[in-house]
Coordinates of C-alpha atoms and ligand atoms in Angstrom, one line a residue:
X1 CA 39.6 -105.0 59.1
X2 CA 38.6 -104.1 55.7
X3 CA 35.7 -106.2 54.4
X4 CA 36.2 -109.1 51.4
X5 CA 36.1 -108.0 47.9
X6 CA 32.5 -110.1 47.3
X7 CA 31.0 -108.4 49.9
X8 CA 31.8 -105.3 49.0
X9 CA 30.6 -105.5 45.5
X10 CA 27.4 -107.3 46.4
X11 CA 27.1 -103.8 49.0
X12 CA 27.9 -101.4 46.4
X13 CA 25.3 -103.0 44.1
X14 CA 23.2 -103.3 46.6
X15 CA 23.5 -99.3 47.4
X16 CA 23.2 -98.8 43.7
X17 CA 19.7 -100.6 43.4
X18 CA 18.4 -98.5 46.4
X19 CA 19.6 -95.3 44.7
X20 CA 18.9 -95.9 40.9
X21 CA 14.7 -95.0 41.1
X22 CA 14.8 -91.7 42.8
X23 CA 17.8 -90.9 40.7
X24 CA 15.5 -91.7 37.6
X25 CA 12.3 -89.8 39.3
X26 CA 14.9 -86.6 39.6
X27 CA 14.8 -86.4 35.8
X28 CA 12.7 -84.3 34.4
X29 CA 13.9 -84.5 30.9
X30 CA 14.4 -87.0 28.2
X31 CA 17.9 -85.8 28.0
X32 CA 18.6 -86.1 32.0
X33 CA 17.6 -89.3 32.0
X34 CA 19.3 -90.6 29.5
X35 CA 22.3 -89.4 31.3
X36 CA 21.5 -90.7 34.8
X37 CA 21.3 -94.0 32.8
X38 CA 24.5 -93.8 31.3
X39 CA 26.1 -92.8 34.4
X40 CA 25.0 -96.3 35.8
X41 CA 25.0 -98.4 33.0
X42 CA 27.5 -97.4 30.5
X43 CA 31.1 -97.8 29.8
X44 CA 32.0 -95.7 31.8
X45 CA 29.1 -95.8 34.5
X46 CA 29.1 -97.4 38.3
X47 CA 28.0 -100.5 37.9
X48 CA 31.4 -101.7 35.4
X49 CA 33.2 -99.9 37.7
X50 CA 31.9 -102.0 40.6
X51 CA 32.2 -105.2 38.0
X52 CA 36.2 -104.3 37.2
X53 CA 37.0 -105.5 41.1
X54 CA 35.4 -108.7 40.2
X55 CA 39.3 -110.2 38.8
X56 CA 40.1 -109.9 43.1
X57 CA 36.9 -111.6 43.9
X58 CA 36.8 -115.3 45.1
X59 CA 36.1 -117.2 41.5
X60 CA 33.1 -119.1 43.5
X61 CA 31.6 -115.5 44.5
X62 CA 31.3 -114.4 41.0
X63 CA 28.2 -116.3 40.0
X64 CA 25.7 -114.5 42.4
X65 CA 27.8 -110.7 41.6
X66 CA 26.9 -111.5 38.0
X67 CA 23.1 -113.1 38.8
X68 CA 23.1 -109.8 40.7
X69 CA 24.3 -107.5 38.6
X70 CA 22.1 -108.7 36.0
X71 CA 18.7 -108.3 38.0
X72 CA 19.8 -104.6 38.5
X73 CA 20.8 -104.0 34.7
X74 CA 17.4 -105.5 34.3
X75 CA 15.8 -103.2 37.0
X76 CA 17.7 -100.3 35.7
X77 CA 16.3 -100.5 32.3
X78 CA 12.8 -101.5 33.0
X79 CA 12.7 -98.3 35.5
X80 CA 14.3 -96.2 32.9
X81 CA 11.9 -97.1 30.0
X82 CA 9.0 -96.5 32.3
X83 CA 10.6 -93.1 33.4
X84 CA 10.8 -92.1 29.8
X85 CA 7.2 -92.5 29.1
X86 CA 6.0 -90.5 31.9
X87 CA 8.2 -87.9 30.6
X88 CA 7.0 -88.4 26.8
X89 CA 3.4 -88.1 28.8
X90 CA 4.1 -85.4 30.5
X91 CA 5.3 -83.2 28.0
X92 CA 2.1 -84.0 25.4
X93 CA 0.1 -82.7 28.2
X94 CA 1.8 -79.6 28.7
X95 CA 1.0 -79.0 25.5
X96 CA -2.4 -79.9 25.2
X97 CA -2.5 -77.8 27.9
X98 CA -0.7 -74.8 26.6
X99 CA -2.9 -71.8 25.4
X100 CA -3.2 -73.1 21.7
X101 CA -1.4 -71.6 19.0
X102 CA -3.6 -68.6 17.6
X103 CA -4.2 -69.1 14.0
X104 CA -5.0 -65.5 13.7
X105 CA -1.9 -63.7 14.7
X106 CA -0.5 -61.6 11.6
X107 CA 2.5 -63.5 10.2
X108 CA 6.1 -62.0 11.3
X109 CA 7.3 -61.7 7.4
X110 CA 5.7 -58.5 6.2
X111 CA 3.7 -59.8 3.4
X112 CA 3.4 -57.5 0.0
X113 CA -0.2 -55.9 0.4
X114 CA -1.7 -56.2 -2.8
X115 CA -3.2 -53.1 -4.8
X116 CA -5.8 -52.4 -7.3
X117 CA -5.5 -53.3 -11.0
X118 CA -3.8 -50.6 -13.4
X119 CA -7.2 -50.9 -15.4
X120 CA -9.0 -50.1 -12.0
X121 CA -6.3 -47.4 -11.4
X122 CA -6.9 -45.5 -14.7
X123 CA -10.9 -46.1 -14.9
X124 CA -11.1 -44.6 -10.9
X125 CA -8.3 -41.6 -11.8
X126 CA -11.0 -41.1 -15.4
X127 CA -14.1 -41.0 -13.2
X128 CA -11.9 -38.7 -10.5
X129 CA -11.0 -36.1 -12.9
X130 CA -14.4 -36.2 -14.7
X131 CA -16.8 -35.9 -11.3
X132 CA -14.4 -32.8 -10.6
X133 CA -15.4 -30.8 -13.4
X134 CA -18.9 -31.6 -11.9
X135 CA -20.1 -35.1 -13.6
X136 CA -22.0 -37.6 -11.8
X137 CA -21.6 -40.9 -12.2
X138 CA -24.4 -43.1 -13.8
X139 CA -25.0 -46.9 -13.5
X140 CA -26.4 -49.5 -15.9
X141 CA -26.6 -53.2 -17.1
X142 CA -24.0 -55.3 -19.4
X143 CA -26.8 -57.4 -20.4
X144 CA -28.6 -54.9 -22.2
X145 CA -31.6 -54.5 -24.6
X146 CA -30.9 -54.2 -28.3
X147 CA -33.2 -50.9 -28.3
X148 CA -31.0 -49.2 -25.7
X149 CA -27.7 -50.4 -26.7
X150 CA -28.3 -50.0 -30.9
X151 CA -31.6 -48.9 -31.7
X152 CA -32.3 -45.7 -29.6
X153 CA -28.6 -44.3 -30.7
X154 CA -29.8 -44.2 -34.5
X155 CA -28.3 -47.8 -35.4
X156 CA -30.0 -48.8 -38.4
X157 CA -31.2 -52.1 -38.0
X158 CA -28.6 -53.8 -40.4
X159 CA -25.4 -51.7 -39.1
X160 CA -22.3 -54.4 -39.0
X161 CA -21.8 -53.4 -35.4
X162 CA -25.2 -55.5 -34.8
X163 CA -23.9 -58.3 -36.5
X164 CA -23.8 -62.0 -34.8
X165 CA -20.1 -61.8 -35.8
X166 CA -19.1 -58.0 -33.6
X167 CA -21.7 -58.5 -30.7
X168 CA -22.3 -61.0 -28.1
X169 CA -26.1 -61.8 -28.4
X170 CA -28.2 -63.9 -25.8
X171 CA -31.0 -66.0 -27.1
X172 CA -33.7 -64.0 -26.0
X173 CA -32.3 -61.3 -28.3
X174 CA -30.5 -59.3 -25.7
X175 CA -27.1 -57.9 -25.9
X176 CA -23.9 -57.9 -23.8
X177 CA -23.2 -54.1 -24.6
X178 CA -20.8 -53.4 -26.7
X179 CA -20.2 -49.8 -25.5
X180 CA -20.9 -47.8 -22.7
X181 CA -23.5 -45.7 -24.5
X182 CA -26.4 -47.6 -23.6
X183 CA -26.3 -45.9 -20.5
X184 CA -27.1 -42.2 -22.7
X185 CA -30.8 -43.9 -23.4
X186 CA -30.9 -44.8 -20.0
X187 CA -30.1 -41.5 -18.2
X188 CA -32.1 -39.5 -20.9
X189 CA -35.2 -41.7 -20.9
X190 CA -35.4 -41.3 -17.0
X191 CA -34.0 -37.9 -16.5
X192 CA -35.3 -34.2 -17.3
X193 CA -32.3 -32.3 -18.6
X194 CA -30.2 -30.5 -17.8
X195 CA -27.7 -33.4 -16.5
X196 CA -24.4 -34.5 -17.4
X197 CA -23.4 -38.1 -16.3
X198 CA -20.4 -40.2 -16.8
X199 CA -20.9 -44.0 -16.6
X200 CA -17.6 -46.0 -16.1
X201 CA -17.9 -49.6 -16.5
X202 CA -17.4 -53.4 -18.7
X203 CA -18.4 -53.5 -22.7
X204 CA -18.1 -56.6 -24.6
X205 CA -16.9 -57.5 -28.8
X206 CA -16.0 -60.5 -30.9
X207 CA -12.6 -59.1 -30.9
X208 CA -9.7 -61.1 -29.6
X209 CA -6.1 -59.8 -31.7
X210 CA -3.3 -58.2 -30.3
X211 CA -4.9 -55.2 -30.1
X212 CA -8.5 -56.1 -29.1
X213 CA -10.0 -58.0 -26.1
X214 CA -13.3 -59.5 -25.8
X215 CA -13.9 -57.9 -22.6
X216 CA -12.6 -54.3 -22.5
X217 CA -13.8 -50.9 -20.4
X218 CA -14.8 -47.5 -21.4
X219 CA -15.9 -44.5 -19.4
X220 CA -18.9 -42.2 -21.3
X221 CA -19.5 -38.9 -20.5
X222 CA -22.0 -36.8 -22.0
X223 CA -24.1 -33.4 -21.2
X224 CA -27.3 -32.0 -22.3
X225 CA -28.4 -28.5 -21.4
X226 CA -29.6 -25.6 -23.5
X227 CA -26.6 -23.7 -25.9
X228 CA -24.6 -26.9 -25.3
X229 CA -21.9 -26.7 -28.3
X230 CA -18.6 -28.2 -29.5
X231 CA -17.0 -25.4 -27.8
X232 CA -18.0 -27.1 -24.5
X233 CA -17.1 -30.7 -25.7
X234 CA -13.5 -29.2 -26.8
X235 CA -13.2 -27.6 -23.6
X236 CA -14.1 -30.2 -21.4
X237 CA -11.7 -32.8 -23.4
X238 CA -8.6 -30.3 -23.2
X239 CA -9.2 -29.9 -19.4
X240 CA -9.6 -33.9 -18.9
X241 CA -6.0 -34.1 -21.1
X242 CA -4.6 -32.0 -18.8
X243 CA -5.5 -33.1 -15.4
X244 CA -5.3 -37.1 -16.8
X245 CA -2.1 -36.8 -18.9
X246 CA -0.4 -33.2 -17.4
X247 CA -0.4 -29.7 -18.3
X248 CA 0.2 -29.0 -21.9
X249 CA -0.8 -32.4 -23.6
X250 CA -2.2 -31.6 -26.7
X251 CA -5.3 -33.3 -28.0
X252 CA -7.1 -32.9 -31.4
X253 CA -10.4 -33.8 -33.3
X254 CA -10.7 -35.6 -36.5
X255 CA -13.9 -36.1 -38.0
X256 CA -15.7 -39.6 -37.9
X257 CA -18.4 -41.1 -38.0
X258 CA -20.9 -43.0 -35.3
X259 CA -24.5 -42.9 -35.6
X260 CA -25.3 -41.5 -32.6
X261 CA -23.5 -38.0 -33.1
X262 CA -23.5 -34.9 -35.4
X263 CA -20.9 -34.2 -35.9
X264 CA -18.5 -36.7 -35.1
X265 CA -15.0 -37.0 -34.1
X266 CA -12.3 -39.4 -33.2
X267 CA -9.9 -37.8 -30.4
X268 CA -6.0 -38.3 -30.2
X269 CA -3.2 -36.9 -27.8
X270 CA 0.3 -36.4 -28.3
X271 CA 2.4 -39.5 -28.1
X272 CA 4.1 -39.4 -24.8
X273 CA 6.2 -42.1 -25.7
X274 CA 8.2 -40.1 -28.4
X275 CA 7.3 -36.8 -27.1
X276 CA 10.4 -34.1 -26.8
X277 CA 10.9 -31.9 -23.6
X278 CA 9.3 -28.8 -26.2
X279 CA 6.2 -31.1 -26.9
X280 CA 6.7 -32.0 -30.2
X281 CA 7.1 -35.5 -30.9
X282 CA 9.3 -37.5 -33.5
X283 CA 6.8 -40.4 -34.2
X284 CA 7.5 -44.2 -33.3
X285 CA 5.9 -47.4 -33.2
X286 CA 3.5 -47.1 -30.5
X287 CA 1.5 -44.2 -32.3
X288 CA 2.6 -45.3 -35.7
X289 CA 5.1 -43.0 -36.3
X290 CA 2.3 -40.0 -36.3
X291 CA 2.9 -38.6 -32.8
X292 CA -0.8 -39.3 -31.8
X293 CA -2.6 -41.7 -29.8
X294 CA -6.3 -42.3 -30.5
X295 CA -8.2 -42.3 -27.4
X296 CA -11.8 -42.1 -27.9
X297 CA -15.0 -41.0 -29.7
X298 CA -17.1 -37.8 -29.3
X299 CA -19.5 -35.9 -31.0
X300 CA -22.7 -33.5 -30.7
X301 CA -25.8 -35.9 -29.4
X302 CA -27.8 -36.6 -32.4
X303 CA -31.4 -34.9 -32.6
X304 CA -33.0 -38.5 -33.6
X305 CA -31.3 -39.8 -30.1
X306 CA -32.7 -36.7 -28.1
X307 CA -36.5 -37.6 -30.3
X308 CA -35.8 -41.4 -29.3
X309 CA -35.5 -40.3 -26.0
X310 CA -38.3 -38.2 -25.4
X311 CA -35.9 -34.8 -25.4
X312 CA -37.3 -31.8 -27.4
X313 CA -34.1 -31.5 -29.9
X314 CA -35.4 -27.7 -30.6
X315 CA -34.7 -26.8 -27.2
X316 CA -31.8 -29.0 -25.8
X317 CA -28.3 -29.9 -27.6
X318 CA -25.3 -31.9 -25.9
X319 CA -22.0 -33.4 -26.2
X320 CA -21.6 -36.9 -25.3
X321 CA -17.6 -39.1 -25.8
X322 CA -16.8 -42.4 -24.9
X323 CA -12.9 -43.5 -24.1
X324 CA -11.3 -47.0 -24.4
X325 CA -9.9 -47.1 -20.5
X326 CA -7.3 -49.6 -21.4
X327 CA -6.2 -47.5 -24.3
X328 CA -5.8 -44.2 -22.1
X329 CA -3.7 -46.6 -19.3
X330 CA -1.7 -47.7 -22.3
X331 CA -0.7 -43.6 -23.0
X332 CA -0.8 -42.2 -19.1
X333 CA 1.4 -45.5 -17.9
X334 CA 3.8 -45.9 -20.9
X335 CA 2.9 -49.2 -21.3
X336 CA 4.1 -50.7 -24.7
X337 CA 1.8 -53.4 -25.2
X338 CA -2.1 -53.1 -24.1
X339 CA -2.3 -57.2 -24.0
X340 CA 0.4 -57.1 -20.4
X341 CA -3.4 -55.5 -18.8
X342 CA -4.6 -58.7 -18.8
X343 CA -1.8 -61.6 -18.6
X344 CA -1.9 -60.7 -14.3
X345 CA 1.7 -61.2 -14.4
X346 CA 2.7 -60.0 -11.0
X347 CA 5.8 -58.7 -12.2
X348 CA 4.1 -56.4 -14.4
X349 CA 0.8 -55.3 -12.0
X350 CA 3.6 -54.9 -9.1
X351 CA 5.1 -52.1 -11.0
X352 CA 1.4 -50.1 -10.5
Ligands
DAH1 N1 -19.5 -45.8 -28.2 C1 -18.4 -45.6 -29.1 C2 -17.6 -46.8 -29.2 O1 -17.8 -47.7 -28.4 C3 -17.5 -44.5 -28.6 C4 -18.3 -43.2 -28.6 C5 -18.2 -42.4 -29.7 C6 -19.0 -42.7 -27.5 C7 -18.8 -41.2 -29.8 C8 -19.6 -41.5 -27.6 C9 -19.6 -40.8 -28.7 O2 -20.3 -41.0 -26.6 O3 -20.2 -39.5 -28.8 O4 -16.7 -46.9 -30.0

């Protein structure tokens, strides 16, 4: 005999509340147990299908199924809740007890190493070339004195270049140096000749166009031996323009003027950016349609430097030049327009 309808609702809801909390504790995820619920509880769970055999129930039955099947709904989602935040729990320890994440691990993405500055390219490529046809390299101050940046190197005391409006003066009437020259006192008031130094490094003007910065870089070179003559200076400047720029660039001397040489001369080379495959050049804007390139000064040391000095001018002569290092990137690298060395736009430095 089969038993009443009541009776076996009230069973299978009573099997159903025995089940439902190790059902719940064999979740181990959020997920799972949302789905254990919904298998119980929702439209298409256990208990409504128990409920839908309510219509063959005895009407007077159906009070208690509902009072009953209300405590389990209630029982179901209490459990269910309390489940979920032992899972939530659980998981937040794991992690906490996970080895933690390792901050230092290189990132996946290979990330664009960066590289020196063109300026620090061409100043270290300079100094390279220059220590190989036997130079050493000589340090100094940017904050110099005005004897060893002006007076010592024959500047008369009123020369423009010492005025307040070219040079960067202190208050206690030192100098940022405006050239790289200073370091010529320096190495011949400490050194016995013969030597021959070059002395890369930062020189400072009141010039700001767009062809000057205030803050520029020039490498000085200079030698002092007995029998030292221009042939040596010319020699030394044709092998530099032909291990900076390449074999074959052609440089030349045009008198000038600084008060720190006899004679004196301005050096160019040849235009590379209008330069033919036979070497000859057509002229263009960059070198002013002339097909050269000024690069840097040079002379013969003057004797009054060598007396300033403490150097017997009778017994010891030398050459000494000094180049612009932004202008001599400007020629080797083609660039068109000296002010793009110091905007540090990273489409422009990434092209070094
Ligand atoms: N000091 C000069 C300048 O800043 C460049 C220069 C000229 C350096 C002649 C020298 C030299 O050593 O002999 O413009």
């Amino acid at each position: 005999m089969s038993m009443p309808v009541h009776t076996a609702i009230e069973s299978a809801i009573a099997a159903l509340r025995a089940t439902f909390g190790s059902r719940f504790e064999g979740a181990d995820t959020e997920q799972s147990l949302r789905d254990e619920k919904a298998k119980i509880l929702g439209k298409k769970g256990e208990l409504t299908a128990i409920l839908k055999q309510m219509g063959a129930a005895p009407p007077e039955t159906r009070r208690v199924i509902g009072e009953l099947a209300n405590v389990l709904k209630g029982e179901v989602e209490a459990a269910f809740e309390q489940r979920l935040a032992a899972i939530g729990r659980r998981e937040r320890e794991a992690e906490l007890n996970a080895t933690p994440f390792d901050l230092t691990l290189p990132g996946r993405a290979l990330a664009r190493a960066g590289h020196a500055h063109p300026i620090s390219i061409a100043r270290d490529e300079i100094v390279e070339v220059l220590e190989s046809l036997g130079f050493a390299v000589h340090d100094g101050p940017e904050v110099e004195l005005e004897e060893n940046n002006f007076t010592k190197l024959g500047f008369p005391p009123d020369h423009p270049a010492t005025d307040m409006q070219d040079s960067f003066w202190t208050t206690d009437g030192t100098v940022l140096r405006t050239h790289t020259s200073n370091i010529q006192v320096r190495a011949m008031t400490t050194h016995k000749p013969p030597f021959g130094f070059i002395a890369p490094g930062v020189v400072y003007r009141r010039d700001d166009d767009a062809t000057h910065s205030p803050m520029f870089h020039q490498v000085e070179c200079f030698l002092v031996d007995e029998h030292v003559t221009l042939s040596h200076l010319k020699g030394v400047l044709a092998e530099f323009a032909d291990r900076f720029f390449g074999a074959g660039t052609p440089i030349r001397l045009r008198p000038s003027y600084f008060p720190f040489v006899e004679p004196g001369a301005e050096v160019d080379v040849g235009c590379p950016f209008c330069r033919r495959a036979d070497g000859s050049r057509t002229g263009c804007g960059v070198c002013k349609r002339t097909g050269w390139i000024e690069i840097l000064g040079c002379g013969m040391i003057h004797p009054v430097v060598f007396e300033h000095c403490g150097i017997d001018p009778e017994r010891w002569t030398g050459f000494a030049f000094g180049m612009g290092v932004e202008r001599v990137a400007v020629v080797r690298y083609g660039i068109p327009d000296m002010r793009l060395l110091f905007e540090n736009d990273p489409r422009f430095l990434a092209q070094f």
